[in-house]
Amino acid sequence: MPILLFLIDTSASMNQRTDLGTSYLDIAKGAVELFLKLRARDPASRGDRYMLVTYDEPPYCIKAGWKENHATFMSELKNLQASGLTTLGQALRSSFDLLNLNRLISGIDNYGQGRNPFFLEPSILITITDGNKLTSTASVQEELHLPLNSPLPGSELTKEPFRWDQRLFALVLRLPGVASAEPEQLGSVPTDESAITQMCEVTGGRSYCVRTQRMLNQCLESLVQKVQSGVVINFEKTGPDPLPVGEDGLMDSFRPSNSFAAQLWHSCHKLIYVRPNSKTGVPVGHWPIPESFWPDQNLPSLPPRTSHPVVRFSCIDCEPMVIDKLPFDKYELEPSPLTQYILERKSPHTCWQVFVTNSGKYNELGYPFGYLKASTTLTCVNLFVMPYNYPVLLPLLDDLFKVHKLKPNLKWRQAFDSYLKTLPPYYLLPLKKALRMMGAPNLISDNLDCGLSYSVISYLKKLSQQTKLESERILASVGKKPPQEIGIKVKNHSGGGVSLVHNKNFRKLLKEITGETALKLTELNTKEFAGFQLGLLNKDLKPQTYRNAYDIPRRGLLDQLTRMRSNLLKTHKFIVGQDEDSLHSVPVAQMGNYQEYLKTVASPLREIDPDQPKRLHTFGNPFKQDKKGMMIDEADEFVAGPQNKVKRPGELNSPMSSKRRRNATVIHDVHEEKMENGHTPPDGFLSKSAPAELMNTTGDGVPPSQLDSLSDDFTSLKRDGPFHKLGNNVLRGGAPNCNLSVDDQKIAVVSTLGTAPNALQITPAMAQGINADIKHQLMKEVRKFGRKYERIFILLEKVQGPLEIKKQFVEFTIKEAARFKRRVLIQQLEKVLEKIDSHHLLNNVNHINSRSSS
């Protein structure tokens, strides 16, 4: 999880204006927002943590720390104001202390036990300043000095205030106040000449001298690429230089070497990339980089270590060693003069061994713990980290497996014990794990000694407890405002001894307050506050309350009634006094805050059906779909037949379908209960399918025009057609002159096939609205995960109209199911489709037979 800490210069000099009219502080705020947008393009930015620090006095300089969310970060960024001194040194120290707050608690530095590159918190510290002189309450400073004292316990264990996974980058604003007539120079952005440049280079970063807005955008693009997981290492050459290599890759002792180029690659201060594991997302490793001292039980305290380990490499060509099943760590080096020199030698089958001085007990240089080697494609240089003194260990392990067959003799055990004596104690545990992974017998005692004295271990535990208390104190002060400064009392001699009572303006103000004279509004300077209006006291205005309706004046009754009705009818949905638009009103600063939303989302469960397409988040686009998931493989070709005849969504016969009327609904509680009890959906669906026209219980067809007339006029239903009989709730034909009173204006109940009592009388327009709503619900049900399809068949059963309409809905559902590979659902729907076709054919045969007999 990368940590991005922004250190913003909030000194008074940041108020200076550029040629565009904006201040340096406004440009700094815009640069941070643009960086976040550029960083959001990378999917890995989901786990980023953002912090904000200013030039205020500690601990009030921390505006957003470990516990603050992204919304707080953006709010504090927009509220920054430029005032105070340029205390860059103190601000940098506070920033590094904030980053190091939890390192002793988590044990990530692993003091005295080797440096593990895979134990890291990659941090990028980006400071935006104007590059002016560094000032303090005492004087103006020419050089950058970080305070030596730190409130953080355990800071004395590291010589520098930063760590090897923390890099500093500086954007030094040099934008002119007057537009320049010279054309802008293209190319790379140079480093700045201010005091912060050297500090950036020490941490493995760099500074940028920004002179135009275009250069600022270019720098931000570069900084986004710098967000990498890795640690910084000092690579130093030891021993003689290698022999030059000719054009053919062979050694050429007569070829002269470039002395200037040699000085560049002799010492490099660069990053090694620590890639996270593709499965877990967390870096995984096996072997540490050794300490620069030998751990001893007699050591009273740990010697302070440097932030970046000094790794020395020997230019003697060696053959890279590796055996089967023995784990090793591989880290790619950041491009540098050293990598360029190794790649130009074109020797991918040789390597240079690496050492850490004073890491061994009997050897000043120490024993090799790995090697540098060019890749076989000559595209990069890798650092291979192996077990300590691996040239001795690897032949022993090779003999153990191939010669002794995991049954070592006495001579082999003596050689292995001699090797263990040259091994630092903190290597014993990873070696024991590696041998277990290889399947070797237990060759190392279970009583492992870390090599540290009891006093050192107790001291480290005590530091951890003190760090927890200090961490809570610092985090509790985040967001608090610094105490107001008490002004200096200055004795005023400008009044000439005249009392305040004799002051003309003061006496005039007193008369206006006491009411002796009227307040003259014309004398007020309204131009100073152009955006404000003066409110005068009006005794006629009274506060509006809902307690007594008689307090409402006659002219305000209608407005008050409208507000009361709005609050009364929306109490179940909104807060009283809150309208619907304000419920969806979100500040602009929070509109794109997707990171905070992701933190509240629970981890997704595994899919029930592995054949289902992978679910995609639809943030910003609810119609986004996985194009790969919509493809149909060869096993789904049996669906291709019915799909070709299905219309697109929203292409039903009548344009009234788009309105989705909800004037009436048909509820089949009896059939839903049967579906839940395990009844098969195809039979239940066909049992309530309607013929070509709406039928009554006697079998007489009701013409559509007659149904329209019934729905158009409910007050005078004096027809010779169907009437409503109270006895059995069934429509019957042939009973003349049946009247319905106005009090009994209820929709006559009709059943599609006479099996569903108390159904509504459906007009064609109402049927189209119901079908449109059913179609929308079908699309939602098909998209749901799982194999619970009962709801789909219940919806299909409620489709209004003849069998042809029902057939269209079934074909539409098959097409939707094919898009999401619902194979089981498609098979069930095809059975329904076959039964609809056979039922339709049987109706046609019966109709032909009835006409031939008549």
CSV table of C-alpha atoms in Angstrom, one decimal, residues 266-651:
chain,number,residue,atom,x,y,z
A,266,HIS,CA,31.6,2.9,-9.2
A,267,SER,CA,29.0,4.3,-6.8
A,268,CYS,CA,25.3,4.3,-7.4
A,269,HIS,CA,22.4,5.3,-5.1
A,270,LYS,CA,19.4,3.6,-6.7
A,271,LEU,CA,16.2,1.7,-6.1
A,272,ILE,CA,15.6,-2.0,-6.4
A,273,TYR,CA,12.0,-2.9,-7.3
A,274,VAL,CA,10.2,-5.1,-4.8
A,275,ARG,CA,7.3,-6.5,-6.8
A,276,PRO,CA,4.2,-7.7,-4.9
A,277,ASN,CA,3.1,-11.3,-5.3
A,278,SER,CA,0.5,-11.8,-8.1
A,279,LYS,CA,-1.7,-13.9,-5.9
A,280,THR,CA,-1.6,-12.2,-2.5
A,281,GLY,CA,-0.7,-8.7,-3.6
A,282,VAL,CA,2.0,-8.6,-0.9
A,283,PRO,CA,5.8,-8.9,-1.5
A,284,VAL,CA,7.2,-12.3,-0.5
A,285,GLY,CA,10.8,-13.0,0.2
A,286,HIS,CA,13.1,-15.5,1.9
A,287,TRP,CA,16.5,-14.0,2.6
A,288,PRO,CA,17.5,-10.7,4.3
A,289,ILE,CA,20.4,-8.4,3.4
A,290,PRO,CA,23.0,-8.8,6.2
A,291,GLU,CA,23.7,-6.2,8.9
A,292,SER,CA,27.0,-4.3,8.9
A,293,PHE,CA,27.9,-5.8,12.3
A,294,TRP,CA,28.0,-9.3,13.9
A,295,PRO,CA,25.3,-9.7,16.5
A,296,ASP,CA,26.8,-10.7,19.8
A,297,GLN,CA,25.4,-11.5,23.2
A,298,ASN,CA,27.9,-9.1,24.8
A,299,LEU,CA,26.6,-6.0,22.9
A,300,PRO,CA,25.0,-3.6,25.4
A,301,SER,CA,23.1,-1.8,22.7
A,302,LEU,CA,22.6,-1.9,19.0
A,303,PRO,CA,24.8,0.3,16.8
A,304,PRO,CA,22.9,2.8,14.8
A,305,ARG,CA,22.4,1.8,11.2
A,306,THR,CA,22.4,3.9,8.0
A,307,SER,CA,19.1,4.3,6.2
A,308,HIS,CA,20.4,2.7,3.0
A,309,PRO,CA,22.6,-0.4,3.3
A,310,VAL,CA,26.0,-0.2,1.6
A,311,VAL,CA,26.2,-3.2,-0.7
A,312,ARG,CA,29.7,-3.7,-2.3
A,313,PHE,CA,30.1,-5.6,-5.5
A,314,SER,CA,33.2,-7.3,-6.8
A,315,CYS,CA,33.9,-7.1,-10.5
A,316,ILE,CA,35.4,-10.6,-10.7
A,317,ASP,CA,33.3,-12.7,-13.1
A,318,CYS,CA,31.7,-15.7,-11.4
A,319,GLU,CA,29.3,-18.3,-12.6
A,320,PRO,CA,25.8,-17.9,-11.2
A,321,MET,CA,24.9,-20.7,-8.8
A,322,VAL,CA,21.5,-22.1,-8.1
A,323,ILE,CA,20.1,-25.6,-7.2
A,324,ASP,CA,16.7,-27.1,-7.5
A,325,LYS,CA,14.1,-26.2,-4.9
A,326,LEU,CA,16.3,-23.8,-3.0
A,327,PRO,CA,14.4,-20.5,-2.8
A,328,PHE,CA,16.1,-17.2,-3.7
A,329,ASP,CA,15.0,-13.6,-4.1
A,330,LYS,CA,15.2,-11.6,-7.3
A,331,TYR,CA,15.0,-7.8,-7.5
A,332,GLU,CA,15.3,-5.7,-10.6
A,333,LEU,CA,17.6,-2.6,-10.3
A,334,GLU,CA,16.5,0.8,-11.3
A,335,PRO,CA,18.2,2.1,-14.5
A,336,SER,CA,21.5,3.7,-13.5
A,337,PRO,CA,25.1,4.0,-14.8
A,338,LEU,CA,25.9,0.7,-13.1
A,339,THR,CA,23.1,-1.2,-14.9
A,340,GLN,CA,24.1,0.5,-18.2
A,341,TYR,CA,27.8,-0.6,-17.7
A,342,ILE,CA,26.8,-4.2,-17.0
A,343,LEU,CA,24.5,-4.4,-19.9
A,344,GLU,CA,27.1,-3.0,-22.3
A,345,ARG,CA,29.4,-5.8,-21.4
A,346,LYS,CA,26.9,-8.3,-22.9
A,347,SER,CA,27.7,-11.1,-20.5
A,348,PRO,CA,24.4,-12.5,-19.3
A,349,HIS,CA,26.0,-15.8,-18.2
A,350,THR,CA,28.4,-14.3,-15.6
A,351,CYS,CA,27.7,-12.4,-12.4
A,352,TRP,CA,29.3,-10.2,-9.8
A,353,GLN,CA,29.1,-11.2,-6.2
A,354,VAL,CA,27.8,-8.7,-3.6
A,355,PHE,CA,29.0,-8.2,0.1
A,356,VAL,CA,28.2,-6.2,3.2
A,357,THR,CA,31.3,-5.0,5.1
A,358,ASN,CA,31.7,-6.4,8.6
A,359,SER,CA,28.7,-8.7,8.2
A,360,GLY,CA,30.9,-11.7,8.9
A,361,LYS,CA,32.6,-12.8,12.1
A,362,TYR,CA,36.0,-13.7,10.8
A,363,ASN,CA,36.2,-11.6,7.6
A,364,GLU,CA,36.2,-7.8,7.2
A,365,LEU,CA,34.5,-7.8,3.8
A,366,GLY,CA,32.1,-10.5,4.8
A,367,TYR,CA,30.9,-13.4,2.7
A,368,PRO,CA,28.8,-13.1,-0.5
A,369,PHE,CA,25.1,-13.1,0.0
A,370,GLY,CA,24.1,-12.8,-3.6
A,371,TYR,CA,25.2,-11.5,-7.0
A,372,LEU,CA,24.4,-9.0,-9.7
A,373,LYS,CA,23.5,-10.5,-13.1
A,374,ALA,CA,22.2,-9.2,-16.4
A,375,SER,CA,19.1,-10.8,-17.7
A,376,THR,CA,19.4,-13.2,-20.6
A,377,THR,CA,17.7,-10.7,-22.9
A,378,LEU,CA,20.1,-7.9,-21.8
A,379,THR,CA,17.1,-5.6,-20.9
A,380,CYS,CA,17.8,-5.2,-17.2
A,381,VAL,CA,20.1,-6.1,-14.3
A,382,ASN,CA,18.8,-8.1,-11.3
A,383,LEU,CA,20.0,-8.5,-7.8
A,384,PHE,CA,19.8,-12.2,-6.7
A,385,VAL,CA,19.7,-12.5,-2.9
A,386,MET,CA,20.8,-16.0,-1.7
A,387,PRO,CA,21.7,-17.6,1.6
A,388,TYR,CA,24.7,-16.0,3.3
A,389,ASN,CA,28.0,-17.5,2.1
A,390,TYR,CA,26.1,-19.4,-0.6
A,391,PRO,CA,29.2,-20.6,-2.5
A,392,VAL,CA,29.8,-23.0,0.5
A,393,LEU,CA,26.2,-24.0,1.2
A,394,LEU,CA,25.0,-24.8,-2.3
A,395,PRO,CA,27.7,-27.6,-3.0
A,396,LEU,CA,26.9,-29.1,0.4
A,397,LEU,CA,23.2,-29.2,-0.4
A,398,ASP,CA,23.8,-30.6,-3.8
A,399,ASP,CA,25.8,-33.5,-2.3
A,400,LEU,CA,23.1,-34.1,0.3
A,401,PHE,CA,20.5,-34.7,-2.3
A,402,LYS,CA,22.5,-36.4,-5.1
A,403,VAL,CA,25.3,-38.2,-3.4
A,404,HIS,CA,24.1,-38.9,0.2
A,405,LYS,CA,20.3,-39.3,-0.8
A,406,LEU,CA,19.3,-37.2,2.3
A,407,LYS,CA,21.3,-39.4,4.6
A,408,PRO,CA,24.5,-37.4,5.4
A,409,ASN,CA,27.6,-39.0,6.8
A,410,LEU,CA,29.8,-37.6,9.6
A,411,LYS,CA,32.2,-35.8,7.2
A,412,TRP,CA,29.3,-33.9,5.6
A,413,ARG,CA,27.8,-33.0,9.0
A,414,GLN,CA,31.2,-31.6,10.1
A,415,ALA,CA,31.4,-29.5,6.9
A,416,PHE,CA,27.8,-28.2,7.4
A,417,ASP,CA,28.5,-27.3,11.1
A,418,SER,CA,31.6,-25.4,10.0
A,419,TYR,CA,29.4,-23.4,7.5
A,420,LEU,CA,26.9,-22.6,10.3
A,421,LYS,CA,29.6,-21.0,12.3
A,422,THR,CA,30.2,-18.4,9.5
A,423,LEU,CA,26.5,-17.7,9.4
A,424,PRO,CA,24.9,-14.7,11.2
A,425,PRO,CA,22.4,-16.0,13.8
A,426,TYR,CA,19.4,-14.3,12.1
A,427,TYR,CA,20.0,-16.5,9.0
A,428,LEU,CA,19.3,-19.7,10.9
A,429,LEU,CA,15.5,-19.4,10.9
A,430,PRO,CA,15.1,-18.7,7.1
A,431,LEU,CA,17.6,-21.5,6.3
A,432,LYS,CA,15.7,-23.9,8.5
A,433,LYS,CA,12.5,-23.0,6.6
A,434,ALA,CA,14.2,-23.4,3.2
A,435,LEU,CA,15.5,-26.9,4.1
A,436,ARG,CA,12.0,-27.9,5.2
A,437,MET,CA,10.7,-26.7,1.8
A,438,MET,CA,13.3,-28.7,0.0
A,439,GLY,CA,12.4,-31.9,1.9
A,440,ALA,CA,15.7,-32.1,3.7
A,441,PRO,CA,16.1,-33.7,7.2
A,442,ASN,CA,16.2,-31.4,10.2
A,443,LEU,CA,19.8,-30.3,10.3
A,444,ILE,CA,19.4,-27.2,12.5
A,445,SER,CA,18.5,-27.2,16.2
A,446,ASP,CA,15.1,-26.0,17.2
A,447,ASN,CA,16.6,-23.8,20.0
A,448,LEU,CA,17.5,-20.9,17.7
A,449,ASP,CA,19.4,-17.9,19.1
A,450,CYS,CA,18.8,-14.5,17.5
A,451,GLY,CA,22.2,-13.3,18.6
A,452,LEU,CA,21.0,-10.3,20.6
A,453,SER,CA,21.5,-9.8,24.3
A,454,TYR,CA,18.6,-9.8,26.8
A,455,SER,CA,19.1,-6.1,27.5
A,456,VAL,CA,18.8,-5.2,23.7
A,457,ILE,CA,15.6,-7.3,23.4
A,458,SER,CA,14.1,-5.7,26.4
A,459,TYR,CA,15.1,-2.2,25.1
A,460,LEU,CA,13.3,-2.9,21.8
A,461,LYS,CA,10.1,-4.0,23.6
A,462,LYS,CA,10.2,-0.9,25.7
A,463,LEU,CA,10.6,1.3,22.7
A,464,SER,CA,7.6,-0.4,21.1
A,465,GLN,CA,5.4,0.4,24.1
A,466,GLN,CA,6.6,4.0,24.2
A,467,THR,CA,6.0,4.4,20.5
A,468,LYS,CA,2.3,3.3,20.9
A,469,LEU,CA,1.8,6.1,23.5
A,470,GLU,CA,3.5,8.7,21.4
A,471,SER,CA,1.6,7.6,18.3
A,472,GLU,CA,-1.7,8.0,20.1
A,473,ARG,CA,-0.7,11.5,21.2
A,474,ILE,CA,0.3,12.6,17.8
A,475,LEU,CA,-2.7,11.2,16.1
A,476,ALA,CA,-5.0,12.8,18.6
A,477,SER,CA,-3.6,16.2,17.7
A,478,VAL,CA,-4.2,15.8,14.0
A,479,GLY,CA,-6.8,18.3,12.7
A,480,LYS,CA,-6.6,20.6,15.7
A,481,LYS,CA,-5.9,24.3,15.3
A,482,PRO,CA,-2.8,25.9,16.9
A,483,PRO,CA,-3.5,28.1,19.8
A,484,GLN,CA,-4.1,31.8,19.1
A,485,GLU,CA,-1.1,34.0,19.6
A,486,ILE,CA,-1.4,36.7,22.3
A,487,GLY,CA,-0.8,40.1,20.7
A,488,ILE,CA,1.9,42.4,22.0
A,489,LYS,CA,0.4,45.4,23.9
A,490,VAL,CA,1.7,48.6,22.4
A,491,LYS,CA,1.1,52.0,24.1
A,492,ASN,CA,-0.6,54.4,21.7
A,493,HIS,CA,0.8,57.9,21.8
A,494,SER,CA,-0.9,59.1,18.6
A,495,GLY,CA,-4.1,60.3,20.3
A,496,GLY,CA,-2.3,63.3,21.8
A,497,GLY,CA,-3.8,62.7,25.3
A,498,VAL,CA,-7.4,63.2,24.0
A,499,SER,CA,-9.9,61.0,25.7
A,500,LEU,CA,-12.0,58.6,23.7
A,501,VAL,CA,-15.2,60.3,24.9
A,502,HIS,CA,-14.1,63.5,23.1
A,503,ASN,CA,-13.6,61.7,19.9
A,504,LYS,CA,-16.2,62.9,17.3
A,505,ASN,CA,-16.8,59.6,15.6
A,506,PHE,CA,-17.1,57.8,18.9
A,507,ARG,CA,-19.8,60.3,20.2
A,508,LYS,CA,-21.7,59.9,16.9
A,509,LEU,CA,-21.6,56.2,17.1
A,510,LEU,CA,-23.0,56.3,20.6
A,511,LYS,CA,-26.0,58.5,19.6
A,512,GLU,CA,-26.8,56.0,16.8
A,513,ILE,CA,-26.7,53.1,19.1
A,514,THR,CA,-28.9,54.8,21.8
A,515,GLY,CA,-31.4,55.9,19.1
A,516,GLU,CA,-30.9,59.6,19.5
A,517,THR,CA,-30.1,59.8,15.8
A,518,ALA,CA,-31.1,57.6,12.9
A,519,LEU,CA,-28.7,55.3,11.3
A,520,LYS,CA,-27.6,56.7,7.9
A,521,LEU,CA,-27.2,53.9,5.5
A,522,THR,CA,-25.8,56.1,2.8
A,523,GLU,CA,-22.6,56.7,4.9
A,524,LEU,CA,-21.8,53.0,4.9
A,525,ASN,CA,-19.3,51.7,2.4
A,526,THR,CA,-21.2,49.0,0.6
A,527,LYS,CA,-18.5,48.5,-2.1
A,528,GLU,CA,-16.2,46.9,0.5
A,529,PHE,CA,-18.7,44.0,0.9
A,530,ALA,CA,-20.3,43.7,-2.5
A,531,GLY,CA,-21.6,40.2,-1.9
A,532,PHE,CA,-23.5,41.1,1.3
A,533,GLN,CA,-26.9,42.7,1.9
A,534,LEU,CA,-27.9,44.6,5.0
A,535,GLY,CA,-30.9,43.2,6.8
A,536,LEU,CA,-33.1,45.7,8.6
A,537,LEU,CA,-35.3,44.8,11.5
A,538,ASN,CA,-38.9,44.4,10.4
A,539,LYS,CA,-41.3,43.9,13.3
A,540,ASP,CA,-44.1,42.8,11.0
A,541,LEU,CA,-42.2,39.6,10.0
A,542,LYS,CA,-42.9,36.7,12.3
A,543,PRO,CA,-41.2,33.2,12.3
A,544,GLN,CA,-43.3,30.6,10.5
A,545,THR,CA,-44.4,27.8,12.7
A,546,TYR,CA,-46.7,24.8,12.2
A,547,ARG,CA,-48.1,24.8,15.8
A,548,ASN,CA,-51.1,27.1,15.3
A,549,ALA,CA,-52.8,27.3,11.9
A,550,TYR,CA,-54.6,30.5,12.9
A,551,ASP,CA,-51.3,32.4,13.0
A,552,ILE,CA,-50.9,32.1,9.2
A,553,PRO,CA,-52.1,35.3,7.4
A,554,ARG,CA,-54.7,34.9,4.7
A,555,ARG,CA,-52.4,35.8,1.8
A,556,GLY,CA,-50.0,33.0,2.9
A,557,LEU,CA,-52.5,30.1,3.3
A,558,LEU,CA,-51.9,28.5,-0.1
A,559,ASP,CA,-48.1,28.6,0.2
A,560,GLN,CA,-48.2,27.3,3.7
A,561,LEU,CA,-50.6,24.5,2.7
A,562,THR,CA,-48.4,23.4,-0.1
A,563,ARG,CA,-45.4,23.2,2.2
A,564,MET,CA,-47.4,21.3,4.8
A,565,ARG,CA,-48.7,18.8,2.2
A,566,SER,CA,-45.2,18.2,0.9
A,567,ASN,CA,-43.9,17.5,4.4
A,568,LEU,CA,-46.8,15.3,5.3
A,569,LEU,CA,-46.8,13.1,2.2
A,570,LYS,CA,-43.0,12.6,2.2
A,571,THR,CA,-42.3,11.8,5.8
A,572,HIS,CA,-41.5,8.1,4.9
A,573,LYS,CA,-38.9,9.2,2.4
A,574,PHE,CA,-37.3,12.5,3.4
A,575,ILE,CA,-36.6,14.5,6.4
A,576,VAL,CA,-39.2,17.1,7.3
A,577,GLY,CA,-38.3,20.3,5.5
A,578,GLN,CA,-36.0,18.6,3.0
A,579,ASP,CA,-37.0,18.4,-0.6
A,580,GLU,CA,-36.0,15.6,-3.1
A,581,ASP,CA,-33.4,17.6,-4.9
A,582,SER,CA,-31.4,18.4,-1.7
A,583,LEU,CA,-31.2,14.7,-0.9
A,584,HIS,CA,-29.0,14.1,-3.9
A,585,SER,CA,-27.0,17.3,-3.5
A,586,VAL,CA,-23.3,16.4,-3.0
A,587,PRO,CA,-20.4,18.8,-2.7
A,588,VAL,CA,-18.2,18.9,-5.8
A,589,ALA,CA,-15.2,17.9,-3.6
A,590,GLN,CA,-16.9,14.6,-2.7
A,591,MET,CA,-18.4,13.6,-6.1
A,592,GLY,CA,-15.4,11.6,-7.2
A,593,ASN,CA,-14.5,10.2,-3.8
A,594,TYR,CA,-14.7,6.5,-5.0
A,595,GLN,CA,-11.9,5.4,-2.6
A,596,GLU,CA,-14.0,6.0,0.5
A,597,TYR,CA,-16.9,4.2,-1.1
A,598,LEU,CA,-14.6,1.2,-1.8
A,599,LYS,CA,-13.5,1.1,1.9
A,600,THR,CA,-17.1,0.6,3.0
A,601,VAL,CA,-17.8,-2.2,0.5
A,602,ALA,CA,-17.6,-5.7,1.9
A,603,SER,CA,-15.2,-8.2,0.3
A,604,PRO,CA,-17.1,-10.0,-2.5
A,605,LEU,CA,-17.9,-13.6,-1.9
A,606,ARG,CA,-16.9,-16.4,-4.2
A,607,GLU,CA,-19.3,-17.0,-7.1
A,608,ILE,CA,-21.8,-19.8,-6.7
A,609,ASP,CA,-21.6,-20.8,-10.3
A,610,PRO,CA,-18.1,-20.6,-11.7
A,611,ASP,CA,-19.5,-20.5,-15.2
A,612,GLN,CA,-21.1,-17.1,-14.5
A,613,PRO,CA,-19.4,-14.1,-16.0
A,614,LYS,CA,-17.2,-12.1,-13.7
A,615,ARG,CA,-19.0,-9.2,-12.0
A,616,LEU,CA,-17.8,-5.7,-12.8
A,617,HIS,CA,-18.2,-2.6,-10.8
A,618,THR,CA,-20.3,0.0,-12.6
A,619,PHE,CA,-19.1,3.1,-10.9
A,620,GLY,CA,-19.9,6.1,-13.2
A,621,ASN,CA,-21.6,3.8,-15.8
A,622,PRO,CA,-24.4,1.6,-14.7
A,623,PHE,CA,-24.7,0.1,-18.2
A,624,LYS,CA,-21.1,-1.1,-18.4
A,625,GLN,CA,-20.8,-4.8,-19.2
A,626,ASP,CA,-18.1,-7.3,-19.6
A,627,LYS,CA,-17.9,-7.9,-23.4
A,628,LYS,CA,-16.0,-11.1,-22.9
A,629,GLY,CA,-18.7,-12.4,-20.5
A,630,MET,CA,-21.4,-11.7,-23.2
A,631,MET,CA,-19.8,-14.1,-25.7
A,632,ILE,CA,-21.3,-17.5,-26.2
A,633,ASP,CA,-19.1,-20.5,-26.6
A,634,GLU,CA,-19.7,-23.6,-28.7
A,635,ALA,CA,-21.7,-25.3,-26.0
A,636,ASP,CA,-24.3,-22.6,-26.2
A,637,GLU,CA,-25.0,-22.8,-29.9
A,638,PHE,CA,-28.3,-24.6,-29.3
A,639,VAL,CA,-29.7,-21.3,-28.2
A,640,ALA,CA,-29.1,-19.6,-31.5
A,641,GLY,CA,-32.4,-20.7,-33.0
A,642,PRO,CA,-35.0,-18.8,-30.9
A,643,GLN,CA,-32.7,-15.8,-30.3
A,644,ASN,CA,-32.8,-14.6,-33.9
A,645,LYS,CA,-36.5,-13.9,-33.8
A,646,VAL,CA,-36.5,-12.0,-30.6
A,647,LYS,CA,-36.9,-8.2,-30.7
A,648,ARG,CA,-34.6,-5.8,-28.9
A,649,PRO,CA,-35.7,-4.5,-25.5
A,650,GLY,CA,-38.3,-1.8,-25.8
A,651,GLU,CA,-39.5,-2.8,-29.3
